[in-house]
């Protein structure tokens, strides 16, 4: 959608909207893609997941033409995540793993790019291999929740690299905002001041912020009507920009 707006330069472009179609990855399709890649790389994992799904009343489709075809369904994805990681990201009131991934990898529009979800599990797998030496693996999950948690910063750094390349005009913001506004959520005045220190012209500040909201980097909100406007940056960008969240541990 953003490429369409930037690259298609027609006077009456709005007239094309009736003929447009958006192709986007949904979360459950992303997970199904990931399971397909993982199962095709490991017969043992495929057998484990297939057996678990069958016990829950689901089948795992497979064909000679396209191979394994996991169904992009929330229930199935929750079952597979329970096999790989566990139902929750730890004991007690920890988040459900299915929800945790969305919160950590999604932008402010709840969109996740395929590279981020693949990177999350590949980095986590590396952490597991590093820790596996001499460990008793009997009865344990394939991924510890800690391995996923420790992978987020590297995933976020990769995402910021991608965004800096795609939106070169904002590269200085992605790299330097931490020097002038290091903690989020941030109030409007603080953010405007920081963007000016990053070299943005005052007359363009509203345009820059509106664009950041559109591409999922910023979210504008008020705690209650009449309160000052504040801006939130999601984790997928926050950590890669070396920013901190108020009250976040």
CSV table of C-alpha atoms in Angstrom, one decimal:
chain,number,residue,atom,x,y,z
A,1,UNK,CA,0.0,0.0,0.0
A,2,UNK,CA,2.8,2.4,0.9
A,3,UNK,CA,4.7,1.5,-2.3
A,4,UNK,CA,1.5,2.1,-4.3
A,5,UNK,CA,1.2,5.6,-2.8
A,6,UNK,CA,4.9,6.5,-3.3
A,7,UNK,CA,5.6,5.0,-6.7
A,8,UNK,CA,2.4,5.1,-8.7
A,9,UNK,CA,2.3,8.7,-9.9
A,10,UNK,CA,-1.0,9.4,-11.7
A,11,UNK,CA,-3.1,12.5,-11.7
A,12,UNK,CA,-6.4,10.6,-11.1
A,13,UNK,CA,-4.9,7.7,-9.1
A,14,UNK,CA,-7.9,7.8,-6.7
A,15,UNK,CA,-10.0,6.4,-9.5
A,16,UNK,CA,-8.0,3.2,-9.4
A,17,UNK,CA,-9.1,2.4,-5.8
A,18,UNK,CA,-12.2,0.6,-7.0
A,19,UNK,CA,-10.0,-1.9,-8.8
A,20,UNK,CA,-7.4,-2.4,-6.1
A,21,UNK,CA,-6.7,-5.5,-4.1
A,22,UNK,CA,-4.4,-5.7,-1.1
A,23,UNK,CA,-2.3,-8.9,-0.6
A,24,UNK,CA,-1.3,-9.2,3.1
A,25,UNK,CA,-0.1,-11.9,5.4
A,26,UNK,CA,-2.4,-12.6,8.3
A,27,UNK,CA,-0.9,-13.9,11.6
A,28,UNK,CA,-2.3,-17.4,11.3
A,29,UNK,CA,-1.0,-17.7,7.7
A,30,UNK,CA,2.5,-16.6,8.8
A,31,UNK,CA,2.5,-19.2,11.5
A,32,UNK,CA,1.4,-21.9,9.1
A,33,UNK,CA,4.2,-20.9,6.7
A,34,UNK,CA,6.7,-21.1,9.5
A,35,UNK,CA,5.5,-24.6,10.6
A,36,UNK,CA,5.7,-25.8,7.0
A,37,UNK,CA,9.3,-24.7,6.8
A,38,UNK,CA,10.2,-26.2,10.1
A,39,UNK,CA,8.5,-29.6,9.5
A,40,UNK,CA,10.0,-30.0,6.0
A,41,UNK,CA,13.4,-29.5,7.6
A,42,UNK,CA,12.9,-32.1,10.3
A,43,UNK,CA,11.1,-35.4,10.0
A,44,UNK,CA,11.1,-35.8,13.8
A,45,UNK,CA,9.4,-32.5,14.3
A,46,UNK,CA,6.9,-33.3,11.6
A,47,UNK,CA,6.0,-36.6,13.3
A,48,UNK,CA,5.7,-34.9,16.7
A,49,UNK,CA,3.3,-32.2,15.4
A,50,UNK,CA,1.3,-34.6,13.3
A,51,UNK,CA,0.8,-36.9,16.2
A,52,UNK,CA,-0.2,-34.1,18.5
A,53,UNK,CA,-2.7,-32.6,16.0
A,54,UNK,CA,-4.3,-36.0,15.4
A,55,UNK,CA,-4.8,-36.5,19.1
A,56,UNK,CA,-6.7,-33.1,19.1
A,57,UNK,CA,-8.8,-34.2,16.1
A,58,UNK,CA,-7.0,-32.3,13.4
A,59,UNK,CA,-5.1,-33.7,10.3
A,60,UNK,CA,-2.0,-32.5,8.6
A,61,UNK,CA,-2.4,-32.2,4.9
A,62,UNK,CA,0.4,-33.2,2.6
A,63,UNK,CA,0.7,-33.5,-1.2
A,64,UNK,CA,3.4,-34.5,-3.7
A,65,UNK,CA,3.1,-31.1,-5.4
A,66,UNK,CA,3.5,-28.6,-2.5
A,67,UNK,CA,4.4,-30.8,0.4
A,68,UNK,CA,3.1,-30.2,3.9
A,69,UNK,CA,0.2,-27.8,4.2
A,70,UNK,CA,-0.6,-26.8,7.8
A,71,UNK,CA,-4.0,-25.2,8.1
A,72,UNK,CA,-3.8,-21.4,9.0
A,73,UNK,CA,-6.2,-21.7,11.9
A,74,UNK,CA,-5.8,-20.2,15.4
A,75,UNK,CA,-6.7,-23.4,17.2
A,76,UNK,CA,-4.1,-25.4,15.3
A,77,UNK,CA,-1.4,-22.7,15.7
A,78,UNK,CA,-2.1,-22.6,19.5
A,79,UNK,CA,-1.6,-26.4,19.6
A,80,UNK,CA,1.6,-26.3,17.7
A,81,UNK,CA,3.0,-23.5,19.8
A,82,UNK,CA,2.1,-25.5,22.9
A,83,UNK,CA,4.2,-28.3,21.5
A,84,UNK,CA,7.2,-26.1,20.7
A,85,UNK,CA,7.2,-23.5,23.5
A,86,UNK,CA,4.3,-24.1,25.9
A,87,UNK,CA,0.8,-22.6,26.2
A,88,UNK,CA,2.2,-19.6,28.1
A,89,UNK,CA,5.5,-17.7,28.2
A,90,UNK,CA,6.2,-19.1,31.7
A,91,UNK,CA,4.2,-19.8,34.9
A,92,UNK,CA,1.6,-17.7,36.7
A,93,UNK,CA,0.1,-14.7,34.8
A,94,UNK,CA,2.6,-14.8,31.9
A,95,UNK,CA,1.1,-14.1,28.5
A,96,UNK,CA,-0.2,-16.8,26.2
A,97,UNK,CA,2.5,-17.6,23.7
A,98,UNK,CA,0.2,-17.1,20.7
A,99,UNK,CA,-0.6,-13.5,22.0
A,100,UNK,CA,2.9,-12.7,23.1
A,101,UNK,CA,4.3,-13.2,19.5
A,102,UNK,CA,1.7,-10.7,18.1
A,103,UNK,CA,2.5,-8.1,20.8
A,104,UNK,CA,6.2,-8.4,20.3
A,105,UNK,CA,6.4,-8.6,16.5
A,106,UNK,CA,3.4,-6.6,15.4
A,107,UNK,CA,3.5,-2.9,14.4
A,108,UNK,CA,0.8,-0.5,15.6
A,109,UNK,CA,-1.5,-1.9,12.9
A,110,UNK,CA,-0.9,-5.4,14.2
A,111,UNK,CA,0.9,-6.4,11.1
A,112,UNK,CA,3.9,-8.7,11.2
A,113,UNK,CA,6.4,-9.1,8.3
A,114,UNK,CA,7.4,-12.7,7.4
A,115,UNK,CA,11.1,-12.0,8.0
A,116,UNK,CA,10.5,-11.1,11.6
A,117,UNK,CA,8.7,-14.2,12.6
A,118,UNK,CA,11.2,-16.4,10.8
A,119,UNK,CA,14.0,-14.5,12.5
A,120,UNK,CA,12.4,-14.9,15.9
A,121,UNK,CA,12.5,-18.7,15.8
A,122,UNK,CA,15.8,-19.0,14.0
A,123,UNK,CA,17.6,-16.8,16.6
A,124,UNK,CA,15.8,-18.7,19.4
A,125,UNK,CA,17.0,-22.0,17.9
A,126,UNK,CA,20.5,-20.7,17.9
A,127,UNK,CA,20.1,-19.8,21.6
A,128,UNK,CA,18.8,-23.3,22.3
A,129,UNK,CA,21.7,-24.9,20.5
A,130,UNK,CA,24.2,-22.8,22.5
A,131,UNK,CA,22.6,-23.9,25.8
A,132,UNK,CA,22.0,-27.5,24.8
A,133,UNK,CA,25.5,-28.9,25.5
A,134,UNK,CA,25.2,-31.4,28.3
A,135,UNK,CA,21.6,-30.7,29.1
A,136,UNK,CA,19.0,-33.3,29.7
A,137,UNK,CA,16.5,-32.8,26.9
A,138,UNK,CA,14.0,-35.4,28.0
A,139,UNK,CA,10.5,-34.0,28.5
A,140,UNK,CA,11.4,-30.4,27.7
A,141,UNK,CA,9.9,-28.1,25.1
A,142,UNK,CA,11.9,-27.4,21.9
A,143,UNK,CA,12.1,-23.7,22.7
A,144,UNK,CA,12.3,-22.2,26.2
A,145,UNK,CA,10.2,-19.0,26.5
A,146,UNK,CA,13.5,-17.2,27.5
A,147,UNK,CA,15.0,-18.1,24.1
A,148,UNK,CA,12.2,-16.3,22.3
A,149,UNK,CA,12.4,-13.3,24.7
A,150,UNK,CA,16.2,-13.0,24.2
A,151,UNK,CA,15.7,-13.0,20.5
A,152,UNK,CA,13.5,-9.9,20.3
A,153,UNK,CA,16.3,-7.3,20.3
A,154,UNK,CA,18.0,-8.9,17.3
A,155,UNK,CA,14.7,-9.2,15.4
A,156,UNK,CA,14.0,-5.6,16.1
A,157,UNK,CA,17.4,-4.5,15.0
A,158,UNK,CA,16.9,-6.3,11.7
A,159,UNK,CA,13.5,-4.6,11.2
A,160,UNK,CA,15.0,-1.2,11.8
A,161,UNK,CA,17.7,-1.9,9.2
A,162,UNK,CA,14.9,-2.8,6.7
A,163,UNK,CA,12.9,0.3,7.6
A,164,UNK,CA,15.9,2.6,7.3
A,165,UNK,CA,16.5,1.2,3.8
A,166,UNK,CA,12.9,1.5,2.7
A,167,UNK,CA,12.4,4.9,4.2
A,168,UNK,CA,15.8,6.5,3.7
A,169,UNK,CA,14.5,9.9,4.5
A,170,UNK,CA,13.8,8.8,8.0
A,171,UNK,CA,17.1,7.0,8.6
A,172,UNK,CA,18.3,9.7,10.9
A,173,UNK,CA,15.2,9.4,13.0
A,174,UNK,CA,15.6,5.6,13.4
A,175,UNK,CA,19.2,6.0,14.4
A,176,UNK,CA,19.2,9.2,16.4
A,177,UNK,CA,15.8,9.6,18.1
A,178,UNK,CA,17.2,7.8,21.2
A,179,UNK,CA,19.5,10.8,21.8
A,180,UNK,CA,16.6,13.3,22.2
A,181,UNK,CA,13.6,11.2,23.3
A,182,UNK,CA,14.8,7.9,24.8
A,183,UNK,CA,11.6,6.8,26.6
A,184,UNK,CA,8.1,6.0,25.3
A,185,UNK,CA,5.2,6.7,25.4
A,186,UNK,CA,6.2,10.3,24.8
A,187,UNK,CA,4.1,13.4,24.9
A,188,UNK,CA,3.5,15.5,21.7
A,189,UNK,CA,5.8,18.4,22.7
A,190,UNK,CA,8.7,16.1,23.6
A,191,UNK,CA,8.4,14.1,20.3
A,192,UNK,CA,8.2,17.3,18.2
A,193,UNK,CA,11.3,18.7,19.8
A,194,UNK,CA,13.2,15.5,19.3
A,195,UNK,CA,12.3,15.3,15.7
A,196,UNK,CA,13.5,18.8,15.1
A,197,UNK,CA,16.8,17.9,16.7
A,198,UNK,CA,17.0,15.0,14.3
A,199,UNK,CA,16.9,17.5,11.5
A,200,UNK,CA,13.2,17.5,10.5
A,201,UNK,CA,11.9,20.9,9.5
A,202,UNK,CA,9.2,22.3,11.8
A,203,UNK,CA,6.7,22.7,9.0
A,204,UNK,CA,7.1,19.0,8.1
A,205,UNK,CA,6.7,17.6,11.7
A,206,UNK,CA,3.0,16.8,11.4
A,207,UNK,CA,3.5,15.1,8.0
A,208,UNK,CA,6.3,13.0,9.4
A,209,UNK,CA,4.3,11.9,12.4
A,210,UNK,CA,1.2,11.1,10.3
A,211,UNK,CA,3.4,9.0,8.0
A,212,UNK,CA,4.9,7.1,11.0
A,213,UNK,CA,1.4,6.4,12.2
A,214,UNK,CA,0.4,5.2,8.7
A,215,UNK,CA,3.4,2.8,8.4
A,216,UNK,CA,2.8,1.4,11.9
A,217,UNK,CA,5.8,2.9,13.7
A,218,UNK,CA,3.8,5.3,15.9
A,219,UNK,CA,0.4,5.2,17.6
A,220,UNK,CA,-1.3,8.3,18.9
A,221,UNK,CA,-3.5,8.0,21.9
A,222,UNK,CA,-5.0,9.8,24.9
A,223,UNK,CA,-5.6,8.1,28.3
A,224,UNK,CA,-8.9,9.9,28.6
A,225,UNK,CA,-10.7,12.6,26.8
A,226,UNK,CA,-9.0,16.0,27.4
A,227,UNK,CA,-5.6,14.5,28.3
A,228,UNK,CA,-2.5,15.4,26.4
A,229,UNK,CA,-1.8,13.4,23.2
A,230,UNK,CA,0.9,10.8,23.7
A,231,UNK,CA,2.8,8.5,21.2
A,232,UNK,CA,3.5,4.8,21.5
A,233,UNK,CA,6.2,2.8,19.6
A,234,UNK,CA,5.7,-1.0,19.5
A,235,UNK,CA,8.4,-3.4,20.6
A,236,UNK,CA,9.3,-4.4,17.0
A,237,UNK,CA,10.8,-0.9,16.5
A,238,UNK,CA,11.4,0.2,20.1
A,239,UNK,CA,14.3,-2.2,20.9
A,240,UNK,CA,16.0,-1.8,17.5
A,241,UNK,CA,16.0,2.0,18.0
A,242,UNK,CA,17.6,1.5,21.5
A,243,UNK,CA,14.5,3.1,23.1
A,244,UNK,CA,13.0,2.3,26.4
A,245,UNK,CA,9.4,1.9,27.6
A,246,UNK,CA,8.1,3.5,30.8
A,247,UNK,CA,7.4,0.9,33.4
A,248,UNK,CA,8.7,-2.0,31.1
A,249,UNK,CA,11.1,-4.6,32.5
